[in-house]
Coordinates of C-alpha atoms and ligand atoms in Angstrom, one line a residue:
Chain A
X1 CA 96.2 88.1 73.2
X2 CA 94.4 90.5 76.4
X3 CA 90.8 90.1 76.0
X4 CA 88.6 91.9 78.4
X5 CA 84.9 91.0 77.9
X6 CA 81.8 92.6 79.2
X7 CA 83.5 93.9 82.3
X8 CA 81.9 95.9 85.2
X9 CA 83.3 97.6 87.9
X10 CA 83.6 100.5 90.0
X11 CA 83.8 102.4 93.4
X12 CA 81.7 100.8 96.2
X13 CA 78.1 100.7 95.1
X14 CA 79.0 103.2 92.0
X15 CA 79.3 101.2 89.1
X16 CA 81.2 102.8 86.6
X17 CA 82.4 100.3 83.7
X18 CA 78.9 99.1 82.2
X19 CA 80.1 96.2 80.1
X20 CA 83.6 97.2 78.6
X21 CA 84.7 94.7 76.2
X22 CA 88.5 95.8 74.3
X23 CA 91.0 93.5 72.9
X24 CA 94.7 94.2 72.4
X25 CA 96.7 91.9 69.6
X26 CA 100.2 90.9 70.6
X27 CA 102.6 93.7 69.7
X28 CA 100.2 95.8 69.3
X29 CA 99.6 99.6 70.1
X30 CA 96.0 100.5 70.5
X31 CA 94.5 103.5 71.5
X32 CA 92.0 104.8 74.3
X33 CA 90.0 107.5 74.1
X34 CA 87.2 109.3 75.4
X35 CA 86.2 112.3 77.3
X36 CA 87.3 113.0 81.4
X37 CA 85.4 111.2 83.5
X38 CA 84.6 108.1 80.7
X39 CA 86.2 105.6 82.8
X40 CA 89.1 105.0 81.0
X41 CA 91.5 105.0 83.9
X42 CA 88.6 102.7 86.1
X43 CA 89.1 100.3 83.0
X44 CA 93.4 99.9 83.3
X45 CA 92.9 99.7 87.2
X46 CA 90.5 96.7 87.0
X47 CA 92.7 95.3 84.5
X48 CA 95.8 94.6 86.8
X49 CA 93.5 94.2 89.6
X50 CA 94.0 97.3 91.3
X51 CA 90.1 97.5 91.3
X52 CA 87.9 94.9 92.2
X53 CA 85.9 93.8 89.2
X54 CA 81.9 92.9 90.0
X55 CA 81.2 90.9 86.8
X56 CA 83.7 90.3 83.3
X57 CA 86.3 88.5 82.2
X58 CA 90.0 89.1 81.3
X59 CA 92.2 87.0 79.6
X60 CA 95.8 87.2 78.9
X61 CA 96.8 84.4 76.0
X62 CA 93.5 82.5 77.0
X63 CA 94.0 82.4 80.6
X64 CA 92.0 84.1 82.9
X65 CA 93.4 86.9 85.2
X66 CA 92.0 86.3 88.5
X67 CA 90.2 89.1 89.9
X68 CA 91.9 92.5 92.5
X69 CA 95.4 90.6 92.9
X70 CA 98.0 93.4 90.8
X71 CA 100.9 90.8 91.7
X72 CA 98.9 87.9 89.8
X73 CA 98.2 90.2 86.5
X74 CA 101.7 91.6 87.0
X75 CA 103.5 88.1 87.2
X76 CA 100.9 87.3 84.2
X77 CA 102.9 90.2 82.2
X78 CA 100.5 93.1 82.2
X79 CA 101.8 96.2 83.8
X80 CA 100.5 99.4 84.7
X81 CA 102.0 102.9 84.5
X82 CA 99.1 105.1 86.3
X83 CA 98.0 108.6 86.2
X84 CA 99.2 110.0 88.8
X85 CA 102.7 108.1 88.4
X86 CA 102.7 106.6 92.2
X87 CA 106.8 106.9 92.1
X88 CA 108.4 106.1 95.5
X89 CA 109.1 109.8 95.6
X90 CA 111.6 109.3 99.3
X91 CA 113.3 106.6 97.1
X92 CA 116.4 107.4 95.0
X93 CA 115.7 106.7 90.7
X94 CA 117.9 103.8 91.0
X95 CA 115.5 102.1 93.8
X96 CA 112.5 102.9 91.6
X97 CA 113.7 101.2 88.7
X98 CA 114.8 98.1 90.7
X99 CA 112.0 97.9 92.8
X100 CA 110.2 97.5 89.1
X101 CA 111.8 93.9 89.1
X102 CA 110.7 93.5 92.6
X103 CA 108.8 89.9 91.7
X104 CA 111.7 89.0 89.5
X105 CA 114.3 89.6 92.2
X106 CA 117.6 88.0 90.8
X107 CA 120.1 90.5 91.3
X108 CA 122.5 90.0 88.5
X109 CA 119.3 90.2 86.1
X110 CA 118.4 93.6 87.7
X111 CA 121.7 95.1 87.0
X112 CA 121.4 94.3 83.2
X113 CA 118.1 95.4 83.0
X114 CA 118.4 98.5 85.0
X115 CA 121.2 99.2 82.2
X116 CA 118.7 98.4 79.4
X117 CA 116.4 100.8 80.6
X118 CA 119.1 103.5 81.1
X119 CA 120.0 103.6 77.6
X120 CA 115.9 104.1 76.6
X121 CA 115.7 107.1 79.0
X122 CA 118.9 108.8 78.9
X123 CA 117.6 111.4 80.9
X124 CA 117.5 109.4 83.9
X125 CA 121.2 107.8 83.9
X126 CA 122.9 111.3 85.6
X127 CA 120.0 110.9 88.2
X128 CA 120.0 107.9 89.7
X129 CA 121.2 108.5 93.0
X130 CA 118.6 111.7 93.3
X131 CA 115.0 111.0 95.2
X132 CA 112.7 110.4 93.0
X133 CA 110.7 113.7 94.1
X134 CA 113.4 115.8 92.6
X135 CA 112.9 115.1 89.2
X136 CA 110.8 117.4 86.8
X137 CA 107.4 116.2 85.5
X138 CA 108.7 113.9 82.4
X139 CA 111.7 112.6 84.1
X140 CA 109.0 111.1 86.7
X141 CA 106.9 109.8 83.7
X142 CA 109.7 107.9 82.2
X143 CA 111.0 106.6 85.5
X144 CA 107.3 105.8 85.5
X145 CA 107.5 103.9 82.7
X146 CA 111.2 102.5 83.1
X147 CA 109.5 101.4 86.6
X148 CA 106.8 99.2 84.8
X149 CA 109.0 97.9 81.9
X150 CA 111.7 96.4 84.4
X151 CA 108.7 93.6 85.2
X152 CA 109.0 92.6 81.1
X153 CA 105.7 92.9 81.0
X154 CA 104.0 91.6 77.3
X155 CA 101.7 94.6 77.4
X156 CA 101.6 97.7 78.5
X157 CA 98.9 99.9 80.4
X158 CA 100.0 103.9 79.4
X159 CA 97.4 105.8 81.1
X160 CA 97.8 109.7 79.8
X161 CA 101.8 109.1 79.9
X162 CA 102.1 112.7 78.3
X163 CA 99.3 114.8 80.6
X164 CA 100.9 118.1 81.8
X165 CA 104.5 117.6 79.6
X166 CA 106.1 120.1 77.5
X167 CA 105.9 119.1 73.4
X168 CA 109.0 118.4 73.1
X169 CA 108.6 116.0 75.7
X170 CA 105.6 114.6 74.4
X171 CA 107.1 113.7 71.3
X172 CA 110.1 112.1 73.5
X173 CA 107.4 110.1 75.3
X174 CA 105.8 108.8 72.1
X175 CA 109.3 108.1 70.4
X176 CA 109.4 105.6 73.4
X177 CA 105.9 104.1 72.8
X178 CA 107.5 103.0 69.6
X179 CA 110.4 101.3 70.8
X180 CA 108.2 99.7 73.2
X181 CA 106.6 98.4 70.4
X182 CA 109.6 97.7 68.3
X183 CA 110.6 95.4 71.3
X184 CA 107.7 93.4 71.3
X185 CA 105.9 94.8 73.9
X186 CA 102.3 95.5 73.4
X187 CA 100.7 99.0 74.5
X188 CA 97.4 100.2 75.4
X189 CA 97.4 103.9 75.3
X190 CA 95.1 106.1 77.0
X191 CA 95.6 109.7 75.8
X192 CA 93.6 113.1 75.5
X193 CA 96.2 113.8 72.4
X194 CA 93.7 112.0 69.9
X195 CA 96.3 112.9 67.1
X196 CA 99.2 111.7 68.3
X197 CA 97.5 108.8 69.9
X198 CA 96.2 107.8 66.6
X199 CA 99.3 108.3 64.7
X200 CA 101.1 105.7 66.6
X201 CA 97.8 103.4 67.2
X202 CA 96.7 100.4 64.9
X203 CA 93.4 100.4 66.2
X204 CA 91.5 102.4 68.8
X205 CA 88.3 102.5 71.0
X206 CA 86.0 105.6 72.1
X207 CA 84.6 105.4 75.7
X208 CA 81.9 107.3 77.0
X209 CA 80.1 107.1 80.2
X210 CA 81.3 103.8 81.1
X211 CA 81.0 102.3 77.8
X212 CA 82.9 101.4 74.2
X213 CA 80.6 103.8 71.7
X214 CA 83.4 103.6 68.5
X215 CA 86.2 101.1 67.8
X216 CA 88.2 100.9 64.5
X217 CA 91.7 101.5 62.8
X218 CA 93.3 104.4 63.1
X219 CA 92.8 105.5 60.0
X220 CA 88.9 104.8 60.3
X221 CA 88.6 106.8 63.7
X222 CA 90.8 109.9 62.2
X223 CA 88.2 110.1 59.3
X224 CA 85.2 109.9 61.7
X225 CA 83.3 113.5 61.9
X226 CA 82.6 112.5 65.9
X227 CA 86.3 112.1 66.4
X228 CA 87.3 115.1 64.3
X229 CA 84.6 117.3 66.1
X230 CA 85.4 116.1 69.8
X231 CA 89.1 115.0 69.8
X232 CA 91.1 116.1 66.8
Chain B
X1 CA 134.9 111.1 134.0
X2 CA 133.3 112.6 131.2
X3 CA 134.6 109.4 129.0
X4 CA 132.4 107.2 132.1
X5 CA 129.2 109.3 131.6
X6 CA 129.2 108.8 127.8
X7 CA 130.2 104.9 128.2
X8 CA 127.3 104.6 130.4
X9 CA 125.2 106.9 128.8
X10 CA 125.1 105.2 125.2
X11 CA 123.3 102.0 127.3
X12 CA 120.5 104.5 127.9
X13 CA 120.7 105.4 124.5
X14 CA 120.8 101.7 122.7
X15 CA 117.3 101.2 124.3
X16 CA 115.7 104.8 123.2
X17 CA 117.1 104.1 119.7
X18 CA 114.9 100.4 119.6
X19 CA 112.0 101.8 120.9
X20 CA 112.3 105.2 118.4
X21 CA 112.6 102.6 116.3
X22 CA 109.5 100.6 116.7
X23 CA 107.7 104.1 116.8
X24 CA 109.1 105.3 113.4
X25 CA 108.6 102.0 111.4
X26 CA 105.0 101.8 112.8
X27 CA 104.4 105.5 111.8
X28 CA 105.8 105.2 108.4
X29 CA 103.3 101.8 108.2
X30 CA 100.5 103.1 109.1
X31 CA 100.6 106.9 109.7
X32 CA 100.1 106.4 113.8
X33 CA 102.0 107.5 116.5
X34 CA 101.3 104.7 118.5
X35 CA 101.3 105.9 121.6
X36 CA 100.2 102.3 123.4
X37 CA 103.9 101.4 122.1
X38 CA 105.4 101.8 125.8
X39 CA 103.2 99.6 127.3
X40 CA 104.0 97.1 124.5
X41 CA 108.0 97.2 126.1
X42 CA 106.5 96.5 129.3
X43 CA 104.5 93.8 128.4
X44 CA 107.3 92.4 126.6
X45 CA 109.1 92.2 129.8
X46 CA 106.6 90.9 131.8
X47 CA 105.6 87.8 129.4
X48 CA 109.0 86.6 130.0
X49 CA 107.8 86.9 133.8
X50 CA 104.1 85.2 132.8
X51 CA 105.6 82.1 131.1
X52 CA 108.3 81.2 133.3
X53 CA 105.0 81.1 135.8
X54 CA 103.3 79.2 133.6
X55 CA 106.1 76.4 132.9
X56 CA 107.5 76.0 136.0
X57 CA 111.8 75.9 136.1
X58 CA 112.0 77.3 132.7
X59 CA 115.5 78.8 132.5
X60 CA 115.4 82.1 131.3
X61 CA 116.3 82.6 128.0
X62 CA 113.8 79.6 126.7
X63 CA 111.6 82.3 128.5
X64 CA 112.8 85.5 125.8
X65 CA 112.0 83.0 123.3
X66 CA 109.0 82.6 124.4
X67 CA 108.0 86.0 125.2
X68 CA 109.5 87.0 121.5
X69 CA 107.3 84.4 120.0
X70 CA 103.7 85.6 121.7
X71 CA 105.1 89.1 120.9
X72 CA 105.4 88.4 117.3
X73 CA 101.8 86.8 117.6
X74 CA 100.3 89.9 119.6
X75 CA 102.0 92.2 116.6
X76 CA 100.0 90.4 113.9
X77 CA 96.9 90.3 116.3
X78 CA 96.9 94.2 116.5
X79 CA 97.0 94.3 112.8
X80 CA 94.9 91.9 111.8
X81 CA 92.4 93.1 115.0
X82 CA 93.0 97.1 115.3
X83 CA 95.0 98.3 112.4
X84 CA 93.9 96.8 109.7
X85 CA 89.9 97.0 109.9
X86 CA 90.7 100.5 110.9
X87 CA 93.2 101.4 107.7
X88 CA 90.5 103.7 106.5
X89 CA 89.2 105.4 109.5
X90 CA 90.2 108.4 110.5
X91 CA 94.1 109.7 112.2
X92 CA 92.3 110.2 115.2
X93 CA 90.1 106.4 115.5
X94 CA 93.6 105.1 115.0
X95 CA 95.1 107.2 117.6
X96 CA 92.3 106.0 120.2
X97 CA 92.7 102.5 119.3
X98 CA 96.5 102.7 119.7
X99 CA 96.0 104.5 123.2
X100 CA 93.4 102.2 124.1
X101 CA 95.8 99.0 123.4
X102 CA 98.4 100.5 125.4
X103 CA 95.9 101.3 128.3
X104 CA 94.6 97.0 127.9
X105 CA 98.3 96.0 128.0
X106 CA 99.2 97.8 131.3
X107 CA 96.1 97.3 133.0
X108 CA 96.4 93.6 132.1
X109 CA 99.7 93.4 133.8
X110 CA 98.2 95.3 136.9
X111 CA 95.8 92.6 137.4
X112 CA 97.2 90.0 136.7
X113 CA 100.7 90.7 138.1
X114 CA 100.1 93.0 140.7
X115 CA 101.2 96.8 140.9
X116 CA 104.8 96.3 142.4
X117 CA 108.0 95.8 141.1
X118 CA 109.8 92.2 139.8
X119 CA 113.2 92.1 139.8
X120 CA 114.5 91.1 136.1
X121 CA 117.5 89.9 135.6
X122 CA 120.5 91.5 133.3
X123 CA 121.6 89.4 130.5
X124 CA 125.5 89.7 131.8
X125 CA 127.5 90.3 134.8
X126 CA 126.9 93.3 136.6
X127 CA 130.4 93.7 137.8
X128 CA 132.3 96.3 136.4
X129 CA 135.5 95.6 134.7
X130 CA 138.1 98.4 133.9
X131 CA 138.8 98.6 130.0
X132 CA 141.0 101.4 129.1
X133 CA 140.8 103.9 132.6
X134 CA 136.9 103.3 131.9
X135 CA 134.8 101.1 134.3
X136 CA 132.8 99.0 131.4
X137 CA 129.9 96.9 133.0
X138 CA 129.6 93.6 131.2
X139 CA 125.6 93.8 132.0
X140 CA 125.6 97.3 130.0
X141 CA 127.7 96.0 127.3
X142 CA 125.2 93.2 126.5
X143 CA 122.4 96.4 126.0
X144 CA 124.5 98.0 123.6
X145 CA 125.9 94.9 122.1
X146 CA 122.2 93.2 121.2
X147 CA 120.8 96.9 120.5
X148 CA 123.4 97.8 117.7
X149 CA 123.3 94.2 116.5
X150 CA 119.5 94.8 116.0
X151 CA 119.9 98.3 114.5
X152 CA 122.6 96.6 112.1
X153 CA 120.8 93.8 110.7
X154 CA 117.8 96.1 110.0
X155 CA 119.9 99.1 108.5
X156 CA 121.2 95.9 106.5
X157 CA 117.7 95.2 105.1
X158 CA 115.9 98.0 104.4
X159 CA 119.6 99.5 102.8
X160 CA 121.1 96.4 100.9
X161 CA 118.0 94.0 100.3
X162 CA 115.6 94.8 97.8
X163 CA 112.9 92.9 100.4
X164 CA 114.0 95.9 102.5
X165 CA 113.6 98.7 99.8
X166 CA 109.9 97.2 98.8
X167 CA 109.0 97.2 102.9
X168 CA 109.8 101.3 102.4
X169 CA 108.1 101.7 98.9
X170 CA 104.9 100.3 100.5
X171 CA 105.1 102.7 103.3
X172 CA 106.1 105.5 100.6
X173 CA 103.5 105.0 97.8
X174 CA 100.6 102.1 99.0
X175 CA 99.2 102.0 95.3
X176 CA 103.2 102.0 93.4
X177 CA 104.5 99.0 95.9
X178 CA 100.9 96.8 94.4
X179 CA 102.0 97.9 90.8
X180 CA 105.2 96.3 91.0
X181 CA 104.1 93.1 92.7
X182 CA 104.1 94.1 96.5
X183 CA 101.4 93.1 98.5
X184 CA 101.1 95.6 101.1
X185 CA 98.8 94.3 103.4
X186 CA 101.5 91.6 104.1
X187 CA 104.1 94.5 104.3
X188 CA 102.5 95.9 107.1
X189 CA 101.8 92.7 109.3
X190 CA 105.3 92.5 108.7
X191 CA 106.0 96.1 110.4
X192 CA 103.6 95.1 113.3
X193 CA 105.4 91.7 114.0
X194 CA 108.9 93.6 114.0
X195 CA 107.8 96.4 115.8
X196 CA 106.3 94.3 118.5
X197 CA 109.3 92.0 118.5
X198 CA 111.4 95.1 118.5
X199 CA 109.2 96.2 121.9
X200 CA 109.9 93.0 123.5
X201 CA 113.5 93.1 123.0
X202 CA 113.5 96.8 124.5
X203 CA 111.5 95.6 127.2
X204 CA 113.9 92.6 128.2
X205 CA 116.9 94.7 127.4
X206 CA 115.6 97.8 129.6
X207 CA 113.8 95.9 132.8
X208 CA 116.3 95.6 134.7
X209 CA 117.9 98.6 134.4
X210 CA 114.2 100.6 135.1
X211 CA 112.3 98.7 137.5
X212 CA 109.8 96.0 136.0
X213 CA 106.7 98.0 137.7
X214 CA 102.8 98.1 135.1
X215 CA 104.3 101.9 134.5
X216 CA 107.6 100.9 132.9
X217 CA 105.8 102.1 129.9
X218 CA 106.3 105.7 130.6
X219 CA 110.0 104.7 128.9
X220 CA 107.7 105.1 125.5
X221 CA 107.8 108.6 125.9
X222 CA 111.7 108.7 125.7
X223 CA 111.9 106.6 122.7
X224 CA 109.2 108.7 121.0
X225 CA 111.5 111.8 121.7
X226 CA 114.4 110.5 120.7
X227 CA 111.9 109.5 117.3
X228 CA 111.3 113.0 117.3
X229 CA 114.4 114.1 117.8
X230 CA 115.5 112.1 114.4
X231 CA 112.6 113.6 112.8
X232 CA 110.3 110.6 113.0
X233 CA 110.2 109.4 109.1
X234 CA 114.1 108.3 108.9
X235 CA 115.3 105.0 110.6
X236 CA 118.9 106.6 111.1
X237 CA 117.6 109.4 112.8
X238 CA 115.8 107.6 115.2
X239 CA 119.0 105.9 116.2
X240 CA 120.8 109.1 116.6
X241 CA 117.8 110.8 118.4
X242 CA 118.0 107.6 121.0
X243 CA 122.0 107.9 121.1
X244 CA 121.8 111.7 121.3
X245 CA 118.9 111.6 124.1
X246 CA 120.8 109.2 126.5
X247 CA 124.2 111.2 125.9
X248 CA 122.1 114.3 126.9
X249 CA 120.4 113.0 130.3
X250 CA 123.4 111.5 131.2
X251 CA 125.2 114.6 131.1
X252 CA 123.0 116.7 132.6
X253 CA 122.4 113.9 135.6
X254 CA 126.0 114.0 136.6
X255 CA 126.8 117.9 136.1
X256 CA 123.5 119.1 136.6
X257 CA 120.7 117.5 138.8
X258 CA 119.8 113.4 138.5
X259 CA 116.4 114.8 139.4
X260 CA 116.4 117.2 136.5
X261 CA 117.6 113.9 134.4
X262 CA 113.6 112.7 133.2
X263 CA 112.5 116.1 132.6
X264 CA 115.2 116.4 129.7
X265 CA 113.3 114.4 127.4
X266 CA 109.8 116.3 127.9
X267 CA 111.8 119.6 127.6
X268 CA 113.4 118.5 124.4
X269 CA 110.0 117.5 122.9
X270 CA 109.0 121.0 123.4
X271 CA 111.8 122.1 121.8
X272 CA 112.2 120.6 119.0
X273 CA 108.7 120.6 117.8
X274 CA 109.0 124.7 118.1
X275 CA 112.3 124.9 116.8
X276 CA 113.2 122.2 114.5
X277 CA 109.4 120.7 113.7
X278 CA 111.6 118.4 110.9
X279 CA 113.9 116.5 113.6
X280 CA 117.6 116.7 113.5
X281 CA 117.8 114.9 110.1
X282 CA 114.5 116.1 108.7
X283 CA 116.1 117.8 105.8
X284 CA 118.1 114.3 105.0
X285 CA 115.4 112.1 106.0
X286 CA 112.9 112.7 102.5
X287 CA 116.3 111.6 100.7
X288 CA 117.6 108.4 102.9
X289 CA 114.6 106.1 104.0
Ligands
ATP1 N1 88.6 106.6 93.6 C1 87.0 106.8 92.8 N2 86.1 106.7 93.8 C2 84.8 107.0 93.2 N3 84.4 107.3 92.4 C3 85.6 107.5 91.3 C4 87.2 107.3 92.0 N4 88.2 107.3 90.5 C5 87.2 107.9 89.5 N5 86.0 108.1 89.7 C6 84.6 108.1 88.6 O1 84.5 107.1 88.3 C7 84.2 107.5 86.9 C8 85.4 107.7 85.6 O2 86.4 107.8 85.8 P1 87.7 107.5 85.4 O3 88.7 108.3 86.3 O4 87.9 106.2 85.0 O5 87.7 108.6 84.1 P2 88.4 108.7 83.3 O6 88.0 108.5 81.8 O7 90.3 108.2 83.3 O8 88.7 110.6 83.0 P3 90.2 111.8 82.7 O9 90.5 111.4 81.3 O10 89.6 112.8 83.9 O11 90.9 111.0 83.4 C9 84.1 109.2 87.0 O12 82.4 109.7 87.6 C10 84.8 109.6 88.4 O13 84.1 110.5 89.0
MG2 MG1 92.2 108.9 84.0

């Protein structure tokens, strides 16, 4: 349902994405792999409109997503959990969570939604009154994912959610990705941990120097010698 | 005597709190200490007089209303004309812009309204009324009442509404705010509009207490001190700092020397920076707003 065609984008006059095309079908988990600096984060940022694209189209369910307007991308159903998490560190965990529903606003709905997410992320429940900056790295990642889910997106873009976390927490994050898919939300998952990403994803893309250099089903990618040598 | 001092000091304190709040809002929103803010306070009061000159026979209250509207537009102009274009500029450039802005406003009123003081009406009568052994001046009560009313509205906005939290969120993390669908540039525009209106309210309240002259903007230092006292990032801190400063000034003015009164804010400024740079609520500020 999300389809990216021939996307070019970059920073200032430096073009990073050199014509990227990619699809995320409804309810699927798609892995996006690639070396540092390949342009994975740049791709996610231009999909949600955090970054202006210079050419190419992005469509969600056949409707074009407008350029450089994150609020409209979110309304259309695309949410990003960025690499740096970008939480509101001085605000409480609960405020962070509720703000995830900013565009939906109906406060009784927000209460129910908060409750739902706290059951998915039980670690956050006893911390709701704390400022977000007092959370551990893993808890911050959970909060960032929970905040994005508050907007009930139909597709969630996750940028290296396991970065810098202990193996046990990484397992939990991947369980949550499975749970998100089980609830019908599609996930585009950028990961350094290719083995785990290809375990949960059904399909994957590999990027290098701003281009898609390889794509295939998770099993095909796992079997490919290039992937084996570089990422597994 | 002490009770009397405290009652009258609250008047000044309430106005300091309003100005401090303006400083803190602008600082949270743009990262800039707006050194021209005191001049915006003066300019706001002059706007009332200018409106009355432009429309002969215009009563005081409609003139205040016009002044508030014009200052809202001025806030939008400052944001659109200076602060948005300068959003990626260095801190120094922003500080120079805010200083220049203050100077332009101050010299504008000096050029068009003259260097001398203007009379400015109190909101209510100045005849003191005894209330429980303390003399209360209705005019002062009005100042405190208006200030507390505005502070209460802002408190409810920021603490109780999702919209207010979204404003705080945009100040905390712009990228994060964009990601939840907040239009960050609109939020900053709103902050400038609100802060400019606050300046005019403070100007209208304080002009009769001081005298309205082009240099009344020095009151900005008091608001600035109050903000520093409160931690500069904390809205409750700004209010507390304003009230405290008002009380301290009144105590010193009454029991030590009224000549020393104005020195107090500079003394406090230096002391806070040396001893407790995070301000009174510095430890709490990161937690609450
Ligand atoms: N804000 C920026 N300004 C200028 N150039 C940038 C910026 N962010 C990233 N780049 C450049 O864009 C290119 C792609 O960066 P990007 O962050 O998209 O890579 P990535 O695939 O996400 O890498 P990583 O795995 O390290 O997160 C890099 O060459 C990087 O230096
Ligand atoms: Mg990246």
